[in-house]
Amino acid sequence: MTIVELSPRMLRRRCIAMLALLPAMVQATPPPRPTGQKLKIGATLHPYYSFVANIVGDRAEVIPLIAGDANPHSYQPQPDDIARATKLDVLVVNGIGHDEWAFEIVKAAGRKETLPLIHANASVALIPIGGDPNGAKVVNPHTFVSTTAAIQQVFEITRRLGELDPDNAAAYRRNALAYAGRIRELRAQLMNRFAGMDLSSFRCATTHAGYDYLMQEFGLFVSAVIEPRHGVAPTARQLAGTIEAIKKADVRVLFAEKYFSSGLAKPIEEATGVKVFALSHISGGPYTADRFEVEMRENLETLAAAVDYSRK
């Protein structure tokens, strides 16, 4: 075996590099909990509450970071949010654009260096937002409006929770497998309904790019997106261009958001004759363990109805 002798300068560099890793190590480790006390897991969005609640069952406590009736698209942190953040052992975040306010809350609570974050999208194949007027490649954060990406997030959250709570890791994995199975069944039902259909000619428009992951997993093409950014109204010129694109592509279906509607659907409907179908972002109402399954089932049924309508 060859022994390599390091110079004082090289040793100093290695020590500095190791010290630089210490903040990350501290952030990744939750503070010790009293024996028998359940892990307190925060969730920023309704789908993540459902995911975590189904993963942990009664072995941990799931705590929404913000109120259920808050609009996550333009949320401003409140004092109660900061108080909740001080009591968490870990926080599950979208982390790619849909809950930036969560990082403000964590910072205001003085937890930036001590609260572990689980980035649910760490294992998801991300896609850019469609419809950007400048062709910018901005990551689409709506990964939870999907079944495929939802399952990937469930397993990523399960893996990280198992690392933070090894005593319950096996139970978390069992629960996650059962939950993922139910989500797969939702997808399979729609796949069976589409079996034998030629969907290559299906064209739709959407009020914004929140449904791209959902459309992608079923091979459905989006011809036009109304909003250049979620919550940003198009200019008169952009709206005119979108209307022209819808007419040119012979689009018959427009998907609008069930909650927090921008009001753009009606003018588009009147100008083009498209039929409007509402899809949920799963982003409002009470936090419940079954909310993702309930609203995703409704979304898939709506998607099937829109495809049926377009084929008439």
mmCIF file of C-alpha atoms in Angstrom, residues 125-308:
data_model
loop_
_atom_site.group_PDB
_atom_site.id
_atom_site.type_symbol
_atom_site.label_atom_id
_atom_site.label_comp_id
_atom_site.label_asym_id
_atom_site.label_seq_id
_atom_site.Cartn_x
_atom_site.Cartn_y
_atom_site.Cartn_z
ATOM 1 C CA ALA A 125 -38.213 14.558 -14.808
ATOM 2 C CA LEU A 126 -39.088 18.237 -15.069
ATOM 3 C CA ILE A 127 -40.427 19.991 -18.161
ATOM 4 C CA PRO A 128 -40.451 23.688 -19.108
ATOM 5 C CA ILE A 129 -43.531 25.872 -18.936
ATOM 6 C CA GLY A 130 -45.398 25.891 -22.231
ATOM 7 C CA GLY A 131 -46.640 29.074 -23.852
ATOM 8 C CA ASP A 132 -43.886 31.474 -22.785
ATOM 9 C CA PRO A 133 -44.063 34.345 -25.294
ATOM 10 C CA ASN A 134 -40.283 34.659 -25.379
ATOM 11 C CA GLY A 135 -39.614 30.937 -25.576
ATOM 12 C CA ALA A 136 -37.931 30.990 -22.147
ATOM 13 C CA LYS A 137 -37.199 27.595 -20.595
ATOM 14 C CA VAL A 138 -38.732 28.097 -17.157
ATOM 15 C CA VAL A 139 -39.297 24.952 -15.074
ATOM 16 C CA ASN A 140 -42.950 23.974 -14.753
ATOM 17 C CA PRO A 141 -43.685 23.502 -11.027
ATOM 18 C CA HIS A 142 -47.112 21.796 -11.395
ATOM 19 C CA THR A 143 -45.766 18.268 -11.033
ATOM 20 C CA PHE A 144 -48.519 17.327 -8.576
ATOM 21 C CA VAL A 145 -51.254 17.678 -11.247
ATOM 22 C CA SER A 146 -50.289 14.268 -12.571
ATOM 23 C CA THR A 147 -50.335 10.630 -11.541
ATOM 24 C CA THR A 148 -46.896 9.586 -12.794
ATOM 25 C CA ALA A 149 -45.059 12.521 -11.216
ATOM 26 C CA ALA A 150 -47.175 12.178 -8.061
ATOM 27 C CA ILE A 151 -45.996 8.602 -7.556
ATOM 28 C CA GLN A 152 -42.375 9.666 -8.069
ATOM 29 C CA GLN A 153 -42.828 12.349 -5.410
ATOM 30 C CA VAL A 154 -44.475 9.912 -2.992
ATOM 31 C CA PHE A 155 -41.450 7.615 -3.198
ATOM 32 C CA GLU A 156 -38.968 10.508 -2.868
ATOM 33 C CA ILE A 157 -40.759 11.794 0.237
ATOM 34 C CA THR A 158 -40.864 8.253 1.652
ATOM 35 C CA ARG A 159 -37.139 7.759 1.115
ATOM 36 C CA ARG A 160 -36.234 11.010 2.862
ATOM 37 C CA LEU A 161 -38.638 10.442 5.758
ATOM 38 C CA GLY A 162 -37.115 6.999 6.232
ATOM 39 C CA GLU A 163 -33.710 8.620 6.601
ATOM 40 C CA LEU A 164 -35.009 11.100 9.168
ATOM 41 C CA ASP A 165 -37.144 8.564 11.046
ATOM 42 C CA PRO A 166 -35.466 5.151 10.584
ATOM 43 C CA ASP A 167 -37.588 3.461 13.277
ATOM 44 C CA ASN A 168 -40.654 3.909 11.057
ATOM 45 C CA ALA A 169 -38.982 3.630 7.644
ATOM 46 C CA ALA A 170 -40.334 0.137 6.886
ATOM 47 C CA ALA A 171 -43.910 1.190 7.729
ATOM 48 C CA TYR A 172 -43.562 4.290 5.568
ATOM 49 C CA ARG A 173 -42.437 2.158 2.610
ATOM 50 C CA ARG A 174 -45.372 -0.242 2.999
ATOM 51 C CA ASN A 175 -47.843 2.614 3.163
ATOM 52 C CA ALA A 176 -46.256 4.338 0.161
ATOM 53 C CA LEU A 177 -46.490 1.190 -1.963
ATOM 54 C CA ALA A 178 -50.184 0.807 -1.140
ATOM 55 C CA TYR A 179 -50.886 4.484 -1.843
ATOM 56 C CA ALA A 180 -48.952 4.443 -5.114
ATOM 57 C CA GLY A 181 -50.964 1.390 -6.126
ATOM 58 C CA ARG A 182 -54.205 3.338 -5.730
ATOM 59 C CA ILE A 183 -52.857 6.215 -7.815
ATOM 60 C CA ARG A 184 -51.751 3.766 -10.516
ATOM 61 C CA GLU A 185 -55.264 2.334 -10.541
ATOM 62 C CA LEU A 186 -56.658 5.811 -11.260
ATOM 63 C CA ARG A 187 -54.296 6.139 -14.219
ATOM 64 C CA ALA A 188 -55.052 2.626 -15.461
ATOM 65 C CA GLN A 189 -58.789 3.328 -15.550
ATOM 66 C CA LEU A 190 -58.266 6.255 -17.923
ATOM 67 C CA MET A 191 -55.703 4.343 -19.982
ATOM 68 C CA ASN A 192 -58.266 1.565 -20.455
ATOM 69 C CA ARG A 193 -60.855 4.109 -21.518
ATOM 70 C CA PHE A 194 -58.446 5.539 -24.106
ATOM 71 C CA ALA A 195 -57.390 2.097 -25.365
ATOM 72 C CA GLY A 196 -57.936 1.803 -29.089
ATOM 73 C CA MET A 197 -58.551 5.528 -29.545
ATOM 74 C CA ASP A 198 -56.477 7.561 -31.986
ATOM 75 C CA LEU A 199 -55.529 10.591 -29.884
ATOM 76 C CA SER A 200 -53.037 12.016 -32.363
ATOM 77 C CA SER A 201 -55.560 14.574 -33.629
ATOM 78 C CA PHE A 202 -56.669 15.753 -30.188
ATOM 79 C CA ARG A 203 -55.917 19.440 -29.695
ATOM 80 C CA CYS A 204 -56.675 21.593 -26.679
ATOM 81 C CA ALA A 205 -55.881 24.968 -25.188
ATOM 82 C CA THR A 206 -55.277 25.727 -21.511
ATOM 83 C CA THR A 207 -55.582 28.911 -19.502
ATOM 84 C CA HIS A 208 -52.041 28.317 -18.210
ATOM 85 C CA ALA A 209 -49.379 25.615 -18.199
ATOM 86 C CA GLY A 210 -50.545 23.905 -15.009
ATOM 87 C CA TYR A 211 -51.721 20.764 -16.787
ATOM 88 C CA ASP A 212 -48.690 19.973 -18.945
ATOM 89 C CA TYR A 213 -47.537 17.000 -16.836
ATOM 90 C CA LEU A 214 -51.044 15.545 -16.919
ATOM 91 C CA MET A 215 -51.356 15.983 -20.688
ATOM 92 C CA GLN A 216 -47.879 14.596 -21.274
ATOM 93 C CA GLU A 217 -48.503 11.335 -19.441
ATOM 94 C CA PHE A 218 -51.553 10.593 -21.618
ATOM 95 C CA GLY A 219 -49.957 11.766 -24.858
ATOM 96 C CA LEU A 220 -52.325 14.709 -25.366
ATOM 97 C CA PHE A 221 -51.162 17.794 -27.264
ATOM 98 C CA VAL A 222 -51.650 21.369 -26.025
ATOM 99 C CA SER A 223 -51.927 23.778 -28.960
ATOM 100 C CA ALA A 224 -52.161 27.068 -27.051
ATOM 101 C CA VAL A 225 -51.662 28.491 -23.558
ATOM 102 C CA ILE A 226 -53.521 31.679 -22.659
ATOM 103 C CA GLU A 227 -51.417 33.097 -19.812
ATOM 104 C CA PRO A 228 -47.719 33.755 -20.494
ATOM 105 C CA ARG A 229 -47.133 32.997 -16.789
ATOM 106 C CA HIS A 230 -49.518 31.582 -14.190
ATOM 107 C CA GLY A 231 -51.555 34.493 -12.849
ATOM 108 C CA VAL A 232 -50.152 36.938 -15.433
ATOM 109 C CA ALA A 233 -52.803 38.215 -17.841
ATOM 110 C CA PRO A 234 -51.798 38.256 -21.512
ATOM 111 C CA THR A 235 -51.519 41.536 -23.380
ATOM 112 C CA ALA A 236 -54.166 42.337 -25.990
ATOM 113 C CA ARG A 237 -51.691 41.332 -28.683
ATOM 114 C CA GLN A 238 -50.841 38.044 -26.981
ATOM 115 C CA LEU A 239 -54.535 37.243 -26.487
ATOM 116 C CA ALA A 240 -55.284 37.955 -30.141
ATOM 117 C CA GLY A 241 -52.411 35.700 -31.173
ATOM 118 C CA THR A 242 -53.697 32.910 -28.931
ATOM 119 C CA ILE A 243 -57.211 33.177 -30.337
ATOM 120 C CA GLU A 244 -55.784 32.950 -33.847
ATOM 121 C CA ALA A 245 -53.703 29.892 -32.885
ATOM 122 C CA ILE A 246 -56.779 28.169 -31.418
ATOM 123 C CA LYS A 247 -58.764 28.780 -34.594
ATOM 124 C CA LYS A 248 -55.922 27.706 -36.855
ATOM 125 C CA ALA A 249 -55.356 24.444 -34.948
ATOM 126 C CA ASP A 250 -59.094 23.691 -34.900
ATOM 127 C CA VAL A 251 -59.044 23.436 -31.105
ATOM 128 C CA ARG A 252 -62.407 22.423 -29.646
ATOM 129 C CA VAL A 253 -61.506 22.156 -25.938
ATOM 130 C CA LEU A 254 -60.210 24.693 -23.409
ATOM 131 C CA PHE A 255 -59.105 23.619 -19.933
ATOM 132 C CA ALA A 256 -59.501 26.246 -17.215
ATOM 133 C CA GLU A 257 -58.613 26.135 -13.536
ATOM 134 C CA LYS A 258 -61.407 25.022 -11.218
ATOM 135 C CA TYR A 259 -60.275 27.363 -8.438
ATOM 136 C CA PHE A 260 -58.749 30.852 -8.716
ATOM 137 C CA SER A 261 -60.008 31.274 -12.288
ATOM 138 C CA SER A 262 -58.485 34.192 -14.172
ATOM 139 C CA GLY A 263 -61.743 35.002 -16.012
ATOM 140 C CA LEU A 264 -60.113 34.507 -19.396
ATOM 141 C CA ALA A 265 -62.008 31.349 -20.288
ATOM 142 C CA LYS A 266 -65.299 33.065 -21.157
ATOM 143 C CA PRO A 267 -63.879 35.559 -23.707
ATOM 144 C CA ILE A 268 -61.903 32.762 -25.378
ATOM 145 C CA GLU A 269 -65.012 30.588 -25.497
ATOM 146 C CA GLU A 270 -67.036 33.373 -27.109
ATOM 147 C CA ALA A 271 -64.317 34.220 -29.633
ATOM 148 C CA THR A 272 -63.514 30.681 -30.733
ATOM 149 C CA GLY A 273 -66.478 28.441 -29.900
ATOM 150 C CA VAL A 274 -64.384 26.087 -27.736
ATOM 151 C CA LYS A 275 -66.037 24.170 -24.915
ATOM 152 C CA VAL A 276 -64.572 24.912 -21.466
ATOM 153 C CA PHE A 277 -63.691 22.077 -19.058
ATOM 154 C CA ALA A 278 -62.509 22.795 -15.495
ATOM 155 C CA LEU A 279 -59.529 20.997 -13.960
ATOM 156 C CA SER A 280 -58.464 21.238 -10.330
ATOM 157 C CA HIS A 281 -55.003 22.261 -9.195
ATOM 158 C CA ILE A 282 -55.725 20.497 -5.917
ATOM 159 C CA SER A 283 -54.834 23.736 -4.193
ATOM 160 C CA GLY A 284 -57.808 24.781 -2.073
ATOM 161 C CA GLY A 285 -60.175 23.648 0.660
ATOM 162 C CA PRO A 286 -59.591 21.493 3.734
ATOM 163 C CA TYR A 287 -56.405 19.452 4.010
ATOM 164 C CA THR A 288 -57.365 15.778 3.907
ATOM 165 C CA ALA A 289 -55.568 12.506 3.273
ATOM 166 C CA ASP A 290 -57.854 11.664 0.344
ATOM 167 C CA ARG A 291 -57.954 15.094 -1.344
ATOM 168 C CA PHE A 292 -55.385 14.210 -4.010
ATOM 169 C CA GLU A 293 -57.178 10.985 -4.961
ATOM 170 C CA VAL A 294 -60.626 12.613 -4.986
ATOM 171 C CA GLU A 295 -59.652 15.601 -7.094
ATOM 172 C CA MET A 296 -57.323 13.677 -9.393
ATOM 173 C CA ARG A 297 -60.131 11.208 -10.093
ATOM 174 C CA GLU A 298 -62.355 14.164 -11.012
ATOM 175 C CA ASN A 299 -59.587 15.558 -13.230
ATOM 176 C CA LEU A 300 -59.204 12.277 -15.075
ATOM 177 C CA GLU A 301 -62.954 11.975 -15.579
ATOM 178 C CA THR A 302 -62.999 15.544 -16.920
ATOM 179 C CA LEU A 303 -60.104 14.741 -19.241
ATOM 180 C CA ALA A 304 -61.960 11.703 -20.575
ATOM 181 C CA ALA A 305 -65.123 13.773 -21.117
ATOM 182 C CA ALA A 306 -63.125 16.403 -23.036
ATOM 183 C CA VAL A 307 -61.581 13.759 -25.288
ATOM 184 C CA ASP A 308 -65.014 12.248 -25.935
#
